[in-house]
CSV table of C-alpha atoms in Angstrom, one decimal:
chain,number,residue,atom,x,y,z
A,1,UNK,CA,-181.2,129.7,-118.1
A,2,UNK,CA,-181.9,133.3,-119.3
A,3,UNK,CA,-181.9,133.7,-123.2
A,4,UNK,CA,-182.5,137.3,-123.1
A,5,UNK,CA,-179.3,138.6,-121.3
A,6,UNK,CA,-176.9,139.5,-123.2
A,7,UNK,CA,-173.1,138.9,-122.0
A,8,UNK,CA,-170.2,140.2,-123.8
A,9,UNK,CA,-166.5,138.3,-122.9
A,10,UNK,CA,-163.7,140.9,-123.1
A,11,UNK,CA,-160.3,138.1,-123.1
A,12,UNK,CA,-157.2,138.4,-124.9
A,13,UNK,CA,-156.6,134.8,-124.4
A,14,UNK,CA,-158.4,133.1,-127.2
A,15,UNK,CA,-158.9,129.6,-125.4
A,16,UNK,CA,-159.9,131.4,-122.7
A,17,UNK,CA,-162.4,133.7,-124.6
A,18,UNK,CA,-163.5,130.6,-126.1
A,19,UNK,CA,-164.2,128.9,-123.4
A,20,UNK,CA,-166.1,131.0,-121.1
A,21,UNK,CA,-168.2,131.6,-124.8
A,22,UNK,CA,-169.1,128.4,-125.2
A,23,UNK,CA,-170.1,127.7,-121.6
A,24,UNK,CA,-172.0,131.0,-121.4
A,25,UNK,CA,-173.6,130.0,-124.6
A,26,UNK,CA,-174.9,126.5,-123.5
A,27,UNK,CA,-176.9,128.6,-120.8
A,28,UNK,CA,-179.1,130.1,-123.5
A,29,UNK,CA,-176.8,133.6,-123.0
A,30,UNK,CA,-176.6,135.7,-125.9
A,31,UNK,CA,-172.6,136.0,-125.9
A,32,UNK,CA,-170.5,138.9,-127.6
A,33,UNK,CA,-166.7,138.5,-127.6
A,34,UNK,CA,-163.7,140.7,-127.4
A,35,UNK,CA,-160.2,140.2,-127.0
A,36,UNK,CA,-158.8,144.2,-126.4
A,37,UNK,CA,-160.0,147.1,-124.2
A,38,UNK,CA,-160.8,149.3,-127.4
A,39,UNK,CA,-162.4,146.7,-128.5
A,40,UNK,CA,-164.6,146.0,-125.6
A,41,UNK,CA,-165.3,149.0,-124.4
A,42,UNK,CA,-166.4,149.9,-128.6
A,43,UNK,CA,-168.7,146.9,-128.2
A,44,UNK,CA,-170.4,147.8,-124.8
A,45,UNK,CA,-171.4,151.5,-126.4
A,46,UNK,CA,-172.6,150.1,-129.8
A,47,UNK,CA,-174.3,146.4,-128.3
A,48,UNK,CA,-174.9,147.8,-124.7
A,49,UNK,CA,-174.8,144.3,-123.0
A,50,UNK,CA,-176.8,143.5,-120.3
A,51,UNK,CA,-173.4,142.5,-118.7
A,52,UNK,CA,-169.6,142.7,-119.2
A,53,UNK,CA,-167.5,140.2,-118.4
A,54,UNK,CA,-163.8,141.9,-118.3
A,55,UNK,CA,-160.4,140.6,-117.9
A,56,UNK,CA,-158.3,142.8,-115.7
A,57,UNK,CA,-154.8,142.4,-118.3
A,58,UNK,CA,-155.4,143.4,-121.3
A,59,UNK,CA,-152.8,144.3,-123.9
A,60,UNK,CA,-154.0,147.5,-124.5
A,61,UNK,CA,-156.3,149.4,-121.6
A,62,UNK,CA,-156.7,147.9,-118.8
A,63,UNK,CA,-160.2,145.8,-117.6
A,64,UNK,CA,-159.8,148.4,-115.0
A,65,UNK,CA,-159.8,151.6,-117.1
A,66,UNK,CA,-162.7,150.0,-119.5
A,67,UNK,CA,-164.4,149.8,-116.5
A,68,UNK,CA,-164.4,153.0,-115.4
A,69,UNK,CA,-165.0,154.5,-118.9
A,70,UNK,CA,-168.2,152.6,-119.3
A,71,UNK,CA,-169.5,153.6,-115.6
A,72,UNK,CA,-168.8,157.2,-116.6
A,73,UNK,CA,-171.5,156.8,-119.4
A,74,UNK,CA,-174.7,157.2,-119.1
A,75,UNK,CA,-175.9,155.5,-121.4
A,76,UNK,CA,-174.1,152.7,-120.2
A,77,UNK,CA,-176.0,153.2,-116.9
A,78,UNK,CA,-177.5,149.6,-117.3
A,79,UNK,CA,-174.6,147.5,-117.9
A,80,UNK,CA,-173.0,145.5,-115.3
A,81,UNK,CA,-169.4,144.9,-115.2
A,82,UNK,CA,-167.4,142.0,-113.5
A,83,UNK,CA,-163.7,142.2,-113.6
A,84,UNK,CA,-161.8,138.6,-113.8
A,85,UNK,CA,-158.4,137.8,-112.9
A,86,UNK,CA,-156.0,135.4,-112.2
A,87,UNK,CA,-153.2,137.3,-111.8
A,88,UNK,CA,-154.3,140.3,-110.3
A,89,UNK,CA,-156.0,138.2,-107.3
A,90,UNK,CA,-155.4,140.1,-103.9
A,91,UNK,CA,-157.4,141.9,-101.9
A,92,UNK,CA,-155.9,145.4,-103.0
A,93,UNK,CA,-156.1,144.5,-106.8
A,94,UNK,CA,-160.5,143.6,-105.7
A,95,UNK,CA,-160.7,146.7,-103.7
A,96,UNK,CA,-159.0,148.7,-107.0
A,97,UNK,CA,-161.3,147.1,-108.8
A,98,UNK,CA,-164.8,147.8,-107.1
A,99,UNK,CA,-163.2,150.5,-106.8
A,100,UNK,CA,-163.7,151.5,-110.3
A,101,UNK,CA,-167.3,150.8,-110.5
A,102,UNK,CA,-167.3,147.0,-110.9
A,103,UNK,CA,-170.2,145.5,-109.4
A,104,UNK,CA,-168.2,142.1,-109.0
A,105,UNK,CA,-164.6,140.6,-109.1
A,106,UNK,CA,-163.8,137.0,-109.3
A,107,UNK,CA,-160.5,135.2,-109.5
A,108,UNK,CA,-159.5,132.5,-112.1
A,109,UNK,CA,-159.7,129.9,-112.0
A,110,UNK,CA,-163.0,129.3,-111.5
A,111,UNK,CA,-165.2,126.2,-110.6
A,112,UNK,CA,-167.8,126.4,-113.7
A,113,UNK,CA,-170.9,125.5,-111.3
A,114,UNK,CA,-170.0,128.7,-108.8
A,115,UNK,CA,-168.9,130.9,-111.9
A,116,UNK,CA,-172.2,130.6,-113.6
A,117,UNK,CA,-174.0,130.5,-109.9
A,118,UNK,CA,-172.4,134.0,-109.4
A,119,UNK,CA,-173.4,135.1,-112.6
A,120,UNK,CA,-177.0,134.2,-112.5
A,121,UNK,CA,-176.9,136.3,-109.6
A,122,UNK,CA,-175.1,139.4,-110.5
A,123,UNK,CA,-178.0,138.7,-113.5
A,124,UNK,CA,-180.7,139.3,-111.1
A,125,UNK,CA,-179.3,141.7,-109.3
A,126,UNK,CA,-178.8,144.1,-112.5
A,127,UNK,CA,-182.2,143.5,-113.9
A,128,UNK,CA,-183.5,144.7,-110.8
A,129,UNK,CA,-181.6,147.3,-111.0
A,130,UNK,CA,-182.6,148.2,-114.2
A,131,UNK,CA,-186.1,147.8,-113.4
A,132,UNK,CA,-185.7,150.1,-110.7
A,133,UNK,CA,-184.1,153.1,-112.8
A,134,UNK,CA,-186.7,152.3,-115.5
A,135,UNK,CA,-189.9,152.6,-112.9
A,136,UNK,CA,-188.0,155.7,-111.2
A,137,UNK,CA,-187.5,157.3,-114.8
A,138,UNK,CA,-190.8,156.8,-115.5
A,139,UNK,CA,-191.9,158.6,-112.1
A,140,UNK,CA,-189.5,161.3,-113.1
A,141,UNK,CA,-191.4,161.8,-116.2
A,142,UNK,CA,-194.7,162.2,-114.9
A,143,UNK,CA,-193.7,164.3,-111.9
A,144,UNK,CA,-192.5,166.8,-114.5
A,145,UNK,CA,-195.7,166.8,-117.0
A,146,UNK,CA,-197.8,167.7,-113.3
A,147,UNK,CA,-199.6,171.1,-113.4
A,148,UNK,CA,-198.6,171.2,-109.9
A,149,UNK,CA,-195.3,172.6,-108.3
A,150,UNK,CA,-193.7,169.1,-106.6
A,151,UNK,CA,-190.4,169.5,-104.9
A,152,UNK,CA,-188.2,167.5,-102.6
A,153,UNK,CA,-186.5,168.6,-99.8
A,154,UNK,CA,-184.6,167.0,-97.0
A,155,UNK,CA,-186.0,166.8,-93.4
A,156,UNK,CA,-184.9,170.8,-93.0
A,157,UNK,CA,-187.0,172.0,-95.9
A,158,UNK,CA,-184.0,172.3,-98.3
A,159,UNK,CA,-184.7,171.4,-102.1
A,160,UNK,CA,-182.9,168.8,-103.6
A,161,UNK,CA,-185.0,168.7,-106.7
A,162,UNK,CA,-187.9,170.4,-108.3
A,163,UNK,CA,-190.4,170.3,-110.9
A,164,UNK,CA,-190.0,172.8,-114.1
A,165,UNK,CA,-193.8,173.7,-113.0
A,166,UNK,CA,-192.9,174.4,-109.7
A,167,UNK,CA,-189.8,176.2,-110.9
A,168,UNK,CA,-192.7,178.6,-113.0
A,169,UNK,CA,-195.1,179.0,-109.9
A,170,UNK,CA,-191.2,181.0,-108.2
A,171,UNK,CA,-190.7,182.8,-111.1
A,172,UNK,CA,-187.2,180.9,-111.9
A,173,UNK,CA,-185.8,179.7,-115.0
A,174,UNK,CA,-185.2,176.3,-114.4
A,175,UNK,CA,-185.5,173.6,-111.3
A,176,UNK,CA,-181.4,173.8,-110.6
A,177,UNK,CA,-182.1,177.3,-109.6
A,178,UNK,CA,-183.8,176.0,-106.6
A,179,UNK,CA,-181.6,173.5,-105.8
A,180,UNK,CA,-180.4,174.0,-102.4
A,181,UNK,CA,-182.5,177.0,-101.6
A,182,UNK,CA,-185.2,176.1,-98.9
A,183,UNK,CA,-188.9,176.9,-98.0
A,184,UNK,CA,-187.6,179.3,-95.8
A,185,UNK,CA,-186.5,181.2,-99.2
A,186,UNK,CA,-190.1,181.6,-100.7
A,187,UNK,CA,-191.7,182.4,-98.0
A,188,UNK,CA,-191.7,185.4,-95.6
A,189,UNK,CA,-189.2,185.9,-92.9
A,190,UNK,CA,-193.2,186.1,-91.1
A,191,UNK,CA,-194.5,183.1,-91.7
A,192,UNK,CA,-190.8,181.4,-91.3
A,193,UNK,CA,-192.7,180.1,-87.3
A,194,UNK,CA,-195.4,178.6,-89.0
A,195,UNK,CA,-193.3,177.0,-92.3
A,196,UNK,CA,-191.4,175.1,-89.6
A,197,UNK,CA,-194.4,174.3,-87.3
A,198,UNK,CA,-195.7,172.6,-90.6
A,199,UNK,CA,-192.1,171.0,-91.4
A,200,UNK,CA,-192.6,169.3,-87.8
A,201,UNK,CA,-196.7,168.4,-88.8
A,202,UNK,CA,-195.2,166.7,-91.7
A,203,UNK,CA,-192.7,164.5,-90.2
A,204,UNK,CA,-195.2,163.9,-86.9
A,205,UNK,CA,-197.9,162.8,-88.5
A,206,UNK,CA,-196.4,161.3,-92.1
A,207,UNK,CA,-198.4,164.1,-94.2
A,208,UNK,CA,-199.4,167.3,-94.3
A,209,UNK,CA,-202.6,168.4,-96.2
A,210,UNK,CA,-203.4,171.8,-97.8
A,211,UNK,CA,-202.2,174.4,-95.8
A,212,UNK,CA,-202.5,177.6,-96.9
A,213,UNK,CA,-199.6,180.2,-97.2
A,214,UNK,CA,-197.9,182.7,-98.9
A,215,UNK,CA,-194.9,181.9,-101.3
A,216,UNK,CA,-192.6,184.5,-102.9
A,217,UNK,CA,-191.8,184.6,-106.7
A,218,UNK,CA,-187.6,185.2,-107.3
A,219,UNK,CA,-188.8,188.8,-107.2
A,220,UNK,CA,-190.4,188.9,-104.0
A,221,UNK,CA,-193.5,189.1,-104.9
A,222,UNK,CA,-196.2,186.8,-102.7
A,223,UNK,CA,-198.7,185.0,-104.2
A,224,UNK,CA,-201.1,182.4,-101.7
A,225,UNK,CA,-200.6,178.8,-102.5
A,226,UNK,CA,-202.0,175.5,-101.0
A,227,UNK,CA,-199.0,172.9,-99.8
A,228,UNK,CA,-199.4,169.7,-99.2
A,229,UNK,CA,-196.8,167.4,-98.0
A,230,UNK,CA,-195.6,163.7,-97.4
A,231,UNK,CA,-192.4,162.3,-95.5
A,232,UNK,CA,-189.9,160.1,-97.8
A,233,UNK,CA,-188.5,156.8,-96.6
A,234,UNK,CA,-185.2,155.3,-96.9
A,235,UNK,CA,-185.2,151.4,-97.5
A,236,UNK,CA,-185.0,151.2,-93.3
A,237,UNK,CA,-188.3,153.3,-92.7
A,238,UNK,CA,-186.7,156.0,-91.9
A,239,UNK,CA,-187.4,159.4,-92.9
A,240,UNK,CA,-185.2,160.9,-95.6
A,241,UNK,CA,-186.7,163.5,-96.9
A,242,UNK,CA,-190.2,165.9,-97.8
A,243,UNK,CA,-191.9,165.8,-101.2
A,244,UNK,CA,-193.8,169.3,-101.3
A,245,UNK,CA,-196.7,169.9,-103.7
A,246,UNK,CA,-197.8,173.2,-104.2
């Protein structure tokens, strides 16, 4: 039983609506109901459940489209979405509908102990989620309050994002200015043997530790800089990228 999620039932059948409501509501599930796609997809940007549980056929726009709209939004970026059908049931009508965004699909009707067994783990699943963007934004946040220039590259030395203090330290305007350039930009055509003999310290050994060099502003003009570096891992182990601090 979770009494802090909130749910919000998107039916146009009211027995239906009803139903799932009062079952939803007997697990301690704060419930919000709907019975249109304006109205639903109103609901989810003003109340911002924790979860959306969306009929496919609706009178007005489809569970589909009310999908899609509220994985466009941003600030809907924590809100799961399940699409329900029983008409709409094959495998094409699913794969249109994960298709869409929709981080489940079931099919009516639906055996009450496995509906609310799937639900408590699509709950999990999105808090974790949540939890994960939360700690990440967090992260974000303090990388870019660092008197230090922090990048990240990929395993060639090309920036996929960078810090407004490291964008400062190049003499650019803003971090998306950097975005896709690569070490091999800021730093001499020279020392381009030794910025790739680091590269491969890096990703040898794990880390590379302050290693003096010679970085060039937008302008061209070189200023010497300490870089220290670590490898990135994917959720395998695997190396997926550099993070670069200057």
């Amino acid at each position: 039983m979770n009494k802090t999620t909130s749910i919000l039932v998107v039916d146009d059948d009211p027995a239906i609506l009803q139903t799932y409501s009062e079952i939803l509501r007997a697990e301690g599930y704060e419930v919000w109901e709907a019975s249109t796609g304006h109205q639903g997809l109103q609901a989810a940007r003003e109340r911002r459940p924790d979860l959306v549980l969306l009929d496919v056929m609706l009178p007005d726009l489809s569970g589909m489209e009310v999908c899609r709209q509220i994985k466009a939004e941003a600030a809907l970026a924590d809100v799961f979405v399940v699409l329900v059908s029983g008409t709409a049931a094959s495998v094409a009508h699913k794969v249109d509908g994960l298709d869409t965004g929709a981080d489940d699909y079931l099919v009516k009707p639906l055996d009450i102990a496995e509906f609310l067994a799937r639900l408590r783990t699509i709950v999990r699943l999105r808090n974790t989620t949540a939890a994960l963007r939360a700690s990440e934004q967090r992260h974000r946040q303090l990388v870019e309050i660092l008197p230090e220039g922090v990048g990240l590259s990929d395993l060639q030395g090309r920036f996929l994002a960078v810090n407004p203090r490291g964008a400062e330290m190049l003499g650019y305007a803003n971090p998306g200015e950097l975005v896709g350039r690569s070490l091999f930009d800021v730093t001499r055509p020279e020392d381009h043997e030794r910025v790739r003999a680091d590269l491969a310290t890096a990703l040898a050994a794990g880390t590379l530790r302050n290693a003096e060099c010679l970085l060039l502003r937008k302008g061209g003009d070189p200023f010497p800089a300490e870089l220290s570096a670590a490898v990135a891992a994917d959720a395998d182990g695997q190396p997926s990228g550099i993070v670069l601090v200057a």
